[in-house]
Short mmCIF file of C-alpha atoms and ligand atoms in Angstrom, two decimals:
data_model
loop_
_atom_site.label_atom_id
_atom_site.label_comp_id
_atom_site.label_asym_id
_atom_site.label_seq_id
_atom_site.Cartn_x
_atom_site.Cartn_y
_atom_site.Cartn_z
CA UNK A 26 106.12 97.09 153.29
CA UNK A 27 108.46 96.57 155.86
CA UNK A 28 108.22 93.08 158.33
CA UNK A 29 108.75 91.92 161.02
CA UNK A 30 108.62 88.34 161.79
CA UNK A 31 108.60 87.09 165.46
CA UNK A 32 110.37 84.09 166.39
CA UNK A 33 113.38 81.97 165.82
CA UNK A 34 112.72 78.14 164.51
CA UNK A 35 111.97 76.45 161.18
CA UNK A 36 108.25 77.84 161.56
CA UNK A 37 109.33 81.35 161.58
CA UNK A 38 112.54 80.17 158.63
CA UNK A 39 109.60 79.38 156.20
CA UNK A 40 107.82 82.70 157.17
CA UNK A 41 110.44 84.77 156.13
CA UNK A 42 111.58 82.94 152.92
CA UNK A 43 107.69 82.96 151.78
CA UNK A 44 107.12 86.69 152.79
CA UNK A 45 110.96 87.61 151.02
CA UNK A 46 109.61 86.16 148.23
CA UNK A 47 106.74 88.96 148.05
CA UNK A 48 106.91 91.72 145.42
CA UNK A 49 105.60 94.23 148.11
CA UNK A 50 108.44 93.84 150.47
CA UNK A 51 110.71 96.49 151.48
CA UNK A 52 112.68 95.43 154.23
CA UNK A 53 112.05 92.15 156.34
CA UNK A 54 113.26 91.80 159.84
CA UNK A 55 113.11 88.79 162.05
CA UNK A 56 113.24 88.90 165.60
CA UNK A 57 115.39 86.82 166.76
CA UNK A 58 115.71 84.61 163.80
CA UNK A 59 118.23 81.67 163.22
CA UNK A 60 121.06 81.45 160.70
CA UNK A 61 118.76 80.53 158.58
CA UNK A 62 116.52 83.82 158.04
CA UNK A 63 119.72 85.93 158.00
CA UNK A 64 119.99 84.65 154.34
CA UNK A 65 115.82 86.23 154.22
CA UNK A 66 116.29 89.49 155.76
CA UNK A 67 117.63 90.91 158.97
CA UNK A 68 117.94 89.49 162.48
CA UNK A 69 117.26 92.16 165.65
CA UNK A 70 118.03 90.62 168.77
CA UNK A 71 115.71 91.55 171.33
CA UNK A 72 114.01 90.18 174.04
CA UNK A 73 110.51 89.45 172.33
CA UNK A 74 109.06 89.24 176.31
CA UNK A 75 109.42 92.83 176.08
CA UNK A 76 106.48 94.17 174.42
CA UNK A 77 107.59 97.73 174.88
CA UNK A 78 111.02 97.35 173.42
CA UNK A 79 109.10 95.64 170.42
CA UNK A 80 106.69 98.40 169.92
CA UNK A 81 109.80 100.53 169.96
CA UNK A 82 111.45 98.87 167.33
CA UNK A 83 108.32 98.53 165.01
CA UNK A 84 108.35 102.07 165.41
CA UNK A 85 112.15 102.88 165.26
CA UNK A 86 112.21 100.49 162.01
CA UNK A 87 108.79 101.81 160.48
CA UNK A 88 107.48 98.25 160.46
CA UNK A 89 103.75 98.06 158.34
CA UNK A 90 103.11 94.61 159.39
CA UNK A 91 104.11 92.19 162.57
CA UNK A 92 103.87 88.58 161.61
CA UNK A 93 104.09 86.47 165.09
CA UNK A 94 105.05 82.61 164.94
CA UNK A 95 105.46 81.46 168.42
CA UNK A 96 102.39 80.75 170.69
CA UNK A 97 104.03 82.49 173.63
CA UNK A 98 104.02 85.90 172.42
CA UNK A 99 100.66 85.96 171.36
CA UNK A 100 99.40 84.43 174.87
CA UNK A 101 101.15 86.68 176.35
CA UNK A 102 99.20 89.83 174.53
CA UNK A 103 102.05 91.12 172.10
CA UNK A 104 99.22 91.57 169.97
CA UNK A 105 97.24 93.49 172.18
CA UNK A 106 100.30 95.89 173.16
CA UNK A 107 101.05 96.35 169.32
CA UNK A 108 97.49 97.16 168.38
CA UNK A 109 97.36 99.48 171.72
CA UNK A 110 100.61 101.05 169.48
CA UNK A 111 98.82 101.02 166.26
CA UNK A 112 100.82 98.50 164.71
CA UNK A 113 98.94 96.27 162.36
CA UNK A 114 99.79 92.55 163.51
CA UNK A 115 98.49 89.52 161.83
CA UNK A 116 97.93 86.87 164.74
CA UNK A 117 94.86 86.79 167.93
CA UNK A 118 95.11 88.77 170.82
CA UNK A 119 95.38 87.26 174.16
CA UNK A 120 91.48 86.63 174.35
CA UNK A 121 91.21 84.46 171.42
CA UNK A 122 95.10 82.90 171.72
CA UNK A 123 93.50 81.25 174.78
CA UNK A 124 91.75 78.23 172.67
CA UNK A 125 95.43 76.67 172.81
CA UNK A 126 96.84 78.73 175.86
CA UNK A 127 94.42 77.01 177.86
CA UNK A 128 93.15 73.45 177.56
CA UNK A 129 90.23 74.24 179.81
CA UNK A 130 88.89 77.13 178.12
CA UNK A 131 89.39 75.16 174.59
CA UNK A 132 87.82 72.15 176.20
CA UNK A 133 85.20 74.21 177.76
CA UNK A 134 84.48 76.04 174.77
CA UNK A 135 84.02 72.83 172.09
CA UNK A 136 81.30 71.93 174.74
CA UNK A 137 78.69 74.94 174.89
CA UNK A 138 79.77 75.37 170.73
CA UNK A 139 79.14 72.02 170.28
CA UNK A 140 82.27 70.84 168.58
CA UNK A 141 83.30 67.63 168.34
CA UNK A 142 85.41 66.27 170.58
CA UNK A 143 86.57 63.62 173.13
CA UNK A 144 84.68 63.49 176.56
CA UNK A 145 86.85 65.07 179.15
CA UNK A 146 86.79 66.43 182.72
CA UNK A 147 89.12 68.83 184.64
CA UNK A 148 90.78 69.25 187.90
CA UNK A 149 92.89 71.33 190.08
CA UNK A 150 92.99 69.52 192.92
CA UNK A 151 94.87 65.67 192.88
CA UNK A 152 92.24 64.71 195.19
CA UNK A 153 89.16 65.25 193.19
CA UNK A 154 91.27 63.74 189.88
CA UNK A 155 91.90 60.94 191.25
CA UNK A 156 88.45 59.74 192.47
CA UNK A 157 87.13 60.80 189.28
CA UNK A 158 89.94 58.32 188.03
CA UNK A 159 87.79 55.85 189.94
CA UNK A 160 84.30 56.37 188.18
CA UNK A 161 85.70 56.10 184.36
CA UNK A 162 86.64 52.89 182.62
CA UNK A 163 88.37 53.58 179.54
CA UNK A 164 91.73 54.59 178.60
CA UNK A 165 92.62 58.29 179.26
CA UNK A 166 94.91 60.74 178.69
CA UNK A 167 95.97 63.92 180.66
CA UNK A 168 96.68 67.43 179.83
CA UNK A 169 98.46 70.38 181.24
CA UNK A 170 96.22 72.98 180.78
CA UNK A 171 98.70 75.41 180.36
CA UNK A 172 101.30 75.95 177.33
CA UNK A 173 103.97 73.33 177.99
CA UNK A 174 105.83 73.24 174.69
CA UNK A 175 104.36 69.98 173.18
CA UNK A 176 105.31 68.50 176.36
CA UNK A 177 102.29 68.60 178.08
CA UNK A 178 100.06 65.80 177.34
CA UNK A 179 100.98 62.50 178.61
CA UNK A 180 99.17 58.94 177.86
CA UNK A 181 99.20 56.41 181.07
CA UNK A 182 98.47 53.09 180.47
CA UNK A 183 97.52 52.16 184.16
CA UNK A 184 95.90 53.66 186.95
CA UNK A 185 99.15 53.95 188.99
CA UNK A 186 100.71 55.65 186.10
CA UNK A 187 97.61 58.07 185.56
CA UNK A 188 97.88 58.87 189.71
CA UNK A 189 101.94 59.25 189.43
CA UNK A 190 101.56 61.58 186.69
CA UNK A 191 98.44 63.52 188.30
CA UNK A 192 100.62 63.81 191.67
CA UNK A 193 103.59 65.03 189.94
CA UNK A 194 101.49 67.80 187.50
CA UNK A 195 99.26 68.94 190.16
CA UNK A 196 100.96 68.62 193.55
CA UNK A 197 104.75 68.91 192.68
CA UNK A 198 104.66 71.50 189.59
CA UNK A 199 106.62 69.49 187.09
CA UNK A 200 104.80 71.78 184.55
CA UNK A 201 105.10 74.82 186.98
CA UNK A 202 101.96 77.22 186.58
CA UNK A 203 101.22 75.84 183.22
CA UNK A 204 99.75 72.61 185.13
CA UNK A 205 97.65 74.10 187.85
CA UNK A 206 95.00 72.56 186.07
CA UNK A 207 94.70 69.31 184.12
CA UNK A 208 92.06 67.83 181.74
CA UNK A 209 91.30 64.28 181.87
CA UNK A 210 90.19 63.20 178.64
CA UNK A 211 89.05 59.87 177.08
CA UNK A 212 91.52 58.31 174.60
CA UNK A 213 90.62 57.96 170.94
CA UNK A 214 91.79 56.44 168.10
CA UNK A 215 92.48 57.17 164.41
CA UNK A 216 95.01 59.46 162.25
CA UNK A 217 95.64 61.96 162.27
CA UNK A 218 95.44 65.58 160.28
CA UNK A 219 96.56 69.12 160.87
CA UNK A 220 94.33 71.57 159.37
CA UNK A 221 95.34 75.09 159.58
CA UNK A 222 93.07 77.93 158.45
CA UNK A 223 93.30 81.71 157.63
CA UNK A 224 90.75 83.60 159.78
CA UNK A 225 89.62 86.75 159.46
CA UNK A 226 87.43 86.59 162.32
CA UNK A 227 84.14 85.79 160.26
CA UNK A 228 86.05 83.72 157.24
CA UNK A 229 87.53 80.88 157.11
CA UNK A 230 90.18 79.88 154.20
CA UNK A 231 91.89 76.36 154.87
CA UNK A 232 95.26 75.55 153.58
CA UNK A 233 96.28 72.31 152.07
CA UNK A 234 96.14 69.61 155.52
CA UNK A 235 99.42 68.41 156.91
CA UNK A 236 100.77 65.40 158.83
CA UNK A 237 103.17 65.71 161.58
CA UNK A 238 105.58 62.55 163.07
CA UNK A 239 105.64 63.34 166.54
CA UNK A 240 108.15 60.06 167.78
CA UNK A 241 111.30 60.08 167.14
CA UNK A 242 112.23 57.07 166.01
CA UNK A 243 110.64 55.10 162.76
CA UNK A 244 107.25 53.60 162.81
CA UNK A 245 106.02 55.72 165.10
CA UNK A 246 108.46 54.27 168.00
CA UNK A 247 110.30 56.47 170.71
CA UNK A 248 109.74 59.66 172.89
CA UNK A 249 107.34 62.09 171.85
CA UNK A 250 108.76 65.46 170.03
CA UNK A 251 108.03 68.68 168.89
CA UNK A 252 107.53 67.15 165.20
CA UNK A 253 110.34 65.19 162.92
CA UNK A 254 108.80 66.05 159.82
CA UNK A 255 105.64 66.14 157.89
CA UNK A 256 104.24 66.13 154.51
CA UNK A 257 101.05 68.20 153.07
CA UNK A 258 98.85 67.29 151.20
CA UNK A 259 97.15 64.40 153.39
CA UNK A 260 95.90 61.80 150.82
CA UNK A 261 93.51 60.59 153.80
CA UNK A 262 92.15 63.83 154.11
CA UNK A 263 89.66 63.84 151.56
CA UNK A 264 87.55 66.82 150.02
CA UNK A 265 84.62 65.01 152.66
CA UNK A 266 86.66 65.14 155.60
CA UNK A 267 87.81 68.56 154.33
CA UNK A 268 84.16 69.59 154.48
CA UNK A 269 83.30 68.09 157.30
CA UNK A 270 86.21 69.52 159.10
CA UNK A 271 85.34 73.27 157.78
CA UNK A 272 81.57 72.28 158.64
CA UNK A 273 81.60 71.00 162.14
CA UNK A 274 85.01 72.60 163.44
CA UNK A 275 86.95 75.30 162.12
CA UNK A 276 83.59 77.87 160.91
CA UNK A 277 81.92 76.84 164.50
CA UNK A 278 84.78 77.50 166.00
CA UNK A 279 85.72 81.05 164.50
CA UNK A 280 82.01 81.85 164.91
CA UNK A 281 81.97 81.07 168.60
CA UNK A 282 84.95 82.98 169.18
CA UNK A 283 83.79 85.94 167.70
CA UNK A 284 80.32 85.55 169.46
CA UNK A 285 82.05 85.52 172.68
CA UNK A 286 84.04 88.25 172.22
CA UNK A 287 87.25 86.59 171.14
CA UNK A 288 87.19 87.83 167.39
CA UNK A 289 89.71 84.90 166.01
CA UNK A 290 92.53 86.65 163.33
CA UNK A 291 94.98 85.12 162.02
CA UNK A 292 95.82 81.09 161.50
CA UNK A 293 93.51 78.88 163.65
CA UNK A 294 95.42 75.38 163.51
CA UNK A 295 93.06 72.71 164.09
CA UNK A 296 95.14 69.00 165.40
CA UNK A 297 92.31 66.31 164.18
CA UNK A 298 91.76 62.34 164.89
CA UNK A 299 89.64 60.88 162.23
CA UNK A 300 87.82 58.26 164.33
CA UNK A 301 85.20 55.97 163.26
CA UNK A 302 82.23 58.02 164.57
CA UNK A 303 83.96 60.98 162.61
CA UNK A 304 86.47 64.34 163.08
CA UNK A 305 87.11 64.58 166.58
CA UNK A 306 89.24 67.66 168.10
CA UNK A 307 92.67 67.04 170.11
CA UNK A 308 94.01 70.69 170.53
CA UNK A 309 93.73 73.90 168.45
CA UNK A 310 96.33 75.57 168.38
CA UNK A 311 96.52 79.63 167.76
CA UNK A 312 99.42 80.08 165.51
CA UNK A 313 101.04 78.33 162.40
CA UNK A 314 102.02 74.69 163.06
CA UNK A 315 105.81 73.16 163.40
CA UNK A 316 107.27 71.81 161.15
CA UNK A 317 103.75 71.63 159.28
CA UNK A 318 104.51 75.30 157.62
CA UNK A 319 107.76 74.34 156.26
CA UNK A 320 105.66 72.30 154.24
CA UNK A 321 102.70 73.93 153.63
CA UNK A 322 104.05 77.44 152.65
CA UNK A 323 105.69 76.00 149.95
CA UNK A 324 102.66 74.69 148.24
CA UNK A 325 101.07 78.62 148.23
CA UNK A 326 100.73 80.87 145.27
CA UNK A 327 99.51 83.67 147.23
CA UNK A 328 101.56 86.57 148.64
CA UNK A 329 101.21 85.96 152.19
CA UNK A 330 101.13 89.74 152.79
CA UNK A 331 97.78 89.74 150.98
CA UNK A 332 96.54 87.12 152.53
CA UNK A 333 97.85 88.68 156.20
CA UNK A 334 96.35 92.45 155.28
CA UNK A 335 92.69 90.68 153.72
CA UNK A 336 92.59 88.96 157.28
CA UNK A 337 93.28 91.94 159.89
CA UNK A 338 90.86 93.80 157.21
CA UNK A 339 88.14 91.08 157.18
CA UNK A 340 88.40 90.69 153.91
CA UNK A 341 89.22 87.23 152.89
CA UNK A 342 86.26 86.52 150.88
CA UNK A 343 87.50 89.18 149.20
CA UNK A 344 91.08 87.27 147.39
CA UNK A 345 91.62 84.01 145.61
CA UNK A 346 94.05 81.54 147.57
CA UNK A 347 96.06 79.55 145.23
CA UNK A 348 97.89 76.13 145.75
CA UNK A 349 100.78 74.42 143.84
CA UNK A 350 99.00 71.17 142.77
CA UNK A 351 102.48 69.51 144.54
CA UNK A 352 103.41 68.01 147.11
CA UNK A 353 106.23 68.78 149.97
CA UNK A 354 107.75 67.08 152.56
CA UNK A 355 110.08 67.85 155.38
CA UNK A 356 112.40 65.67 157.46
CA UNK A 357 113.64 66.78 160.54
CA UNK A 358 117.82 66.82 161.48
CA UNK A 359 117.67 66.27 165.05
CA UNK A 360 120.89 66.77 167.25
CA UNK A 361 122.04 64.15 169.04
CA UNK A 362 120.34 63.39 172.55
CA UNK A 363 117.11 64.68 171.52
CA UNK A 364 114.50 65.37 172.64
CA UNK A 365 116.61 64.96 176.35
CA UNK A 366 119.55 66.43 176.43
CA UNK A 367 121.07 68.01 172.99
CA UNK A 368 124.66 68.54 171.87
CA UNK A 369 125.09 72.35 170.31
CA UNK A 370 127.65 73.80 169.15
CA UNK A 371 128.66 71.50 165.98
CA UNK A 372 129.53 73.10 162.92
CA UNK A 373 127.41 72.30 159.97
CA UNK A 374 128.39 71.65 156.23
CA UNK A 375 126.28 72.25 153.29
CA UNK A 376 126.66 71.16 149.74
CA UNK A 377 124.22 72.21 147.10
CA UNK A 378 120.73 71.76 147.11
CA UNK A 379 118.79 70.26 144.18
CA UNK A 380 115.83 72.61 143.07
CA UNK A 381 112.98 72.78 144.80
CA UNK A 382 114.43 71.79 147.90
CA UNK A 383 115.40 74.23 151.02
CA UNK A 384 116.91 73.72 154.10
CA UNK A 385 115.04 75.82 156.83
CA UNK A 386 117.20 76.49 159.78
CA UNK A 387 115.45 75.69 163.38
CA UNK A 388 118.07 75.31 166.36
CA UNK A 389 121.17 77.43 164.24
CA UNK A 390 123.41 79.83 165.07
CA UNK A 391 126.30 81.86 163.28
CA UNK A 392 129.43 81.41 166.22
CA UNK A 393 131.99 84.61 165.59
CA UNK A 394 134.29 82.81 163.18
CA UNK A 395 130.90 83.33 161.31
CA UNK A 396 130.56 79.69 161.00
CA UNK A 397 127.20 77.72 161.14
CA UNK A 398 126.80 76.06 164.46
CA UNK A 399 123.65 74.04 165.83
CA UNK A 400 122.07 75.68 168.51
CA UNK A 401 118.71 72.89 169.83
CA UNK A 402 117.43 70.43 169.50
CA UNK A 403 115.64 70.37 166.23
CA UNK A 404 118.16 71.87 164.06
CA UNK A 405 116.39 72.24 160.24
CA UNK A 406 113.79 70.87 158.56
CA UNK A 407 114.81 69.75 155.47
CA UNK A 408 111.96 70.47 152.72
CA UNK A 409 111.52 69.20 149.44
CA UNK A 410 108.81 70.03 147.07
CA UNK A 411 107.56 67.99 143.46
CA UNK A 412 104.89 66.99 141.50
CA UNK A 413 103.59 63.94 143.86
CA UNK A 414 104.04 62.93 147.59
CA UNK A 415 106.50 60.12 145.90
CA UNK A 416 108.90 62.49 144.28
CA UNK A 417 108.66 64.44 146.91
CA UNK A 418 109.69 61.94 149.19
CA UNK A 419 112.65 61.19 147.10
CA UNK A 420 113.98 64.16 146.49
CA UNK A 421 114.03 64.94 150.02
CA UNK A 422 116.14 61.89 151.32
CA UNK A 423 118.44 62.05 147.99
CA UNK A 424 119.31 65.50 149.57
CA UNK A 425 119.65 64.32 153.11
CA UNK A 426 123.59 64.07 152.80
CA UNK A 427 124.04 67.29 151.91
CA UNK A 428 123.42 68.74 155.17
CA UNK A 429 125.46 67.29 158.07
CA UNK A 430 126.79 68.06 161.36
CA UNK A 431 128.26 65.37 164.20
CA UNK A 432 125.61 62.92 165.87
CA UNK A 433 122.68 64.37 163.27
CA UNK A 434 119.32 62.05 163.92
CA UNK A 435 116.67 62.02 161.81
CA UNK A 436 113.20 59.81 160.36
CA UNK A 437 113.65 57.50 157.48
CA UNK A 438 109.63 56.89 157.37
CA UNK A 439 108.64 60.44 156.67
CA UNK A 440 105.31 60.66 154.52
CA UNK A 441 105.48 56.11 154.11
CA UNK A 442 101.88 56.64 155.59
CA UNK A 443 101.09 58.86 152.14
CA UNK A 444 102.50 56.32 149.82
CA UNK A 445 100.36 53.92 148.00
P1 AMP B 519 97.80 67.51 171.67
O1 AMP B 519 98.98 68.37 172.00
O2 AMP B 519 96.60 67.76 172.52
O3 AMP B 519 97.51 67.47 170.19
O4 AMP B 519 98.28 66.03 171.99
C1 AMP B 519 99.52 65.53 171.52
C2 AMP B 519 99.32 64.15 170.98
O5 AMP B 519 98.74 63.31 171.96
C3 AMP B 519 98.33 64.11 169.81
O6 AMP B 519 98.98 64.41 168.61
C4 AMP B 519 97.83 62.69 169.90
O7 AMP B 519 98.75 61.80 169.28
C5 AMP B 519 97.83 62.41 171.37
N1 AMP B 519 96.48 62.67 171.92
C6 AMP B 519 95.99 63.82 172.41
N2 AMP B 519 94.72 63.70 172.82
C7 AMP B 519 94.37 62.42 172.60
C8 AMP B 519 93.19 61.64 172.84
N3 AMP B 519 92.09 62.17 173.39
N4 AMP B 519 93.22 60.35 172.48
C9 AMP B 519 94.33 59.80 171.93
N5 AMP B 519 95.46 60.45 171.69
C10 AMP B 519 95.51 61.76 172.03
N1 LIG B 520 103.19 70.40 164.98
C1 LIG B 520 102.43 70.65 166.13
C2 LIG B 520 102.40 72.04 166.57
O1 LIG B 520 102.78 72.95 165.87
O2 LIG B 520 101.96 72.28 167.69
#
């Protein structure tokens, strides 16, 4: 078969060295790819927002299979204009990427499905927010409704903070279009799991649950991120909660979607609180999670291409899934300044890996002296793999030297929560 894998970060890294792995690969290409996937197959660079000049390429390249990472793309109908082409492309369509492309809808839609989450309203206009502000007495947090890179949900601890923030989302744009609307939502309290799924549209496989670190600094201290690392599997996620989870979510959810006419395909990525009154819902997102595949793909036995064909075909219950019974975590190398502003452009050096370990590429380039430079803010993810969350753990920080560039930040707590 010949690939093609859309995106450029660690998330899309992982993708590629899992599917080059597959004995039913011809030729992989990655669009645009990092530094990192060059070493997996090819990068084309293209502008993805293009969906003709994508079509064109599947076409000019004979691609079998489109494999999308990125959340954009797929809320932007890439899917749609592929499958319009022909093309067979495991991810949603724009109808059923909307559970995470819109906060609303995915709020809106855990209501009349009856899925468990927190109690919420929503608002485009700052006026009508802000006396609904008035009738609530607990602790809140607001959403962008919109896609807003991770960015978008913000947790006020006053009522001048909660207006400030409303005023600035709704009335002066600081999310642009993305924050025309906003859910208000009550805040609750527990850990919390990433469970991502395979869907076929009826089906529903799970894959081993994941942890992300979203703060940047140890103990859970600092700004917000887009992840610095995770580990899989959750200890605290027990075959209960699994059940539970599979139960009153993620088969609710990929029936609902289907019944409304928003057939779910491809990997449903459920972000769950375990509260004391049980699973509650924070976001689904529509895609594979980041930096949680760089440590769940390891752990798989399956060729993803099977796994990709059986759910565009609708026939997961048809194939096994297999798991390493391992464990894998991944610590994020941050660039210096994140997640403000970043320094780029430092060449990296790389001594040898011990086994089991990778270093997937996220904000990397290759400058013309064919050197590796960093290129964002999250630069790799770091991934070890062993037989417990321990060994895991240490394998991945006796590595950590081996990678280095100027000003390199990263977690020294990654996966403490897992250990006994
Ligand atoms: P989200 O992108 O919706 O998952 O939100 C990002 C982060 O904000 C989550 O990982 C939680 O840590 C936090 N969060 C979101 N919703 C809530 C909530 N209702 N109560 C408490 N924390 C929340
Ligand atoms: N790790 C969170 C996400 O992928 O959105």
């Amino acid at each position: 078969m010949n690939i093609l894998i859309i995106g450029s970060g660690g998330r899309e890294h992982a993708l590629a060295w899992k599917v080059a792995q597959s004995p039913r690969l011809s030729k992989l290409y990655i669009a645009t790819g990092n530094a990192g996937t060059r070493v997996c197959g090819e990068n084309i660079s293209i502008d993805i927002s293009n969906h003709s000049s994508v079509v064109n390429l599947c076409k000019e390249k004979r691609i079998d299979l489109v494999i999308v990472g990125p959340e954009i793309p797929l809320a932007d109908g890439l899917v749609d204009s592929l499958s319009d082409a022909n093309i067979r492309c495991f991810g949603p369509n724009r109808a059923a990427a909307e559970i995470e492309a819109s906060k609303v809808f995915s709020k809106k839609f855990m209501a009349r499905n009856q899925i468990p989450t927190a109690r919420y309203a929503s608002f485009s206009s700052f006026e009508e927010a802000v006396k609904y502000l008035r009738t609530i007495d607990y602790p809140i947090v607001i959403k962008v409704s919109g896609l807003a890179a991770g960015k978008g949900v913000i947790l006020p601890d006053t009522d001048d903070e909660a207006e400030a923030t409303l005023k600035s989302i709704l009335n002066d744009k600081a999310f642009g279009n993305a924050g025309n609307e906003v859910v208000i939502e009550e805040r609750i309290s527990g850990q919390e799991v990433s469970l991502m799924v395979f869907s076929d549209g009826t089906n529903c496989v799970p894959m081993v649950a994941a942890q992300d670190h979203k703060r940047l600094l140890d103990n859970d201290e600092g700004p917000n991120t887009g992840g610095m690392g995770a580990y899989a599997p959750a200890p605290i996620f027990t075959k209960d909660l699994l059940n539970e989870a599979l139960e009153n979510v993620l088969q609710p959810t990929i029936d609902g979607m289907r019944n409304e006419g928003r057939k779910f395909i491809g990997v449903l990525y459920a972000g769950l609180m375990l509260t004391k009154n049980g699973i509650r819902v924070l976001e689904f997102n529509c895609r594979f999670g980041d930096p949680e595949t760089q440590v769940v793909l390891p752990l798989l036995d399956t060729d993803l291409l099977d796994i990709a064909d059986a759910c565009i075909d609708g026939k997961l219950k048809d194939i096994e899934i297999k798991w390493k019974n391992e464990a894998a975590v991944c610590v994020v190398l941050a660039s210096k300044g994140y997640p403000e502003k970043v320094e780029s452009g430092k060449v990296v050096t790389f001594a040898e890996l011990s086994d089991n370990t990778i270093c997937f590429h996220a904000g990397t380039k290759t400058d013309d002296n064919e050197e590796i430079v960093t290129s964002g803010g999250r630069v790799f993810g770091l991934t070890a793999w062993a037989n417990s969350i321990h060994n895991a753990v240490e394998k991945v920080y006796s590595n950590i030297d081996k990678v280095s560039f100027e000003g390199v930040q990263y977690r020294r707590d990654i996966a403490r929560k897992a250990l006994p």
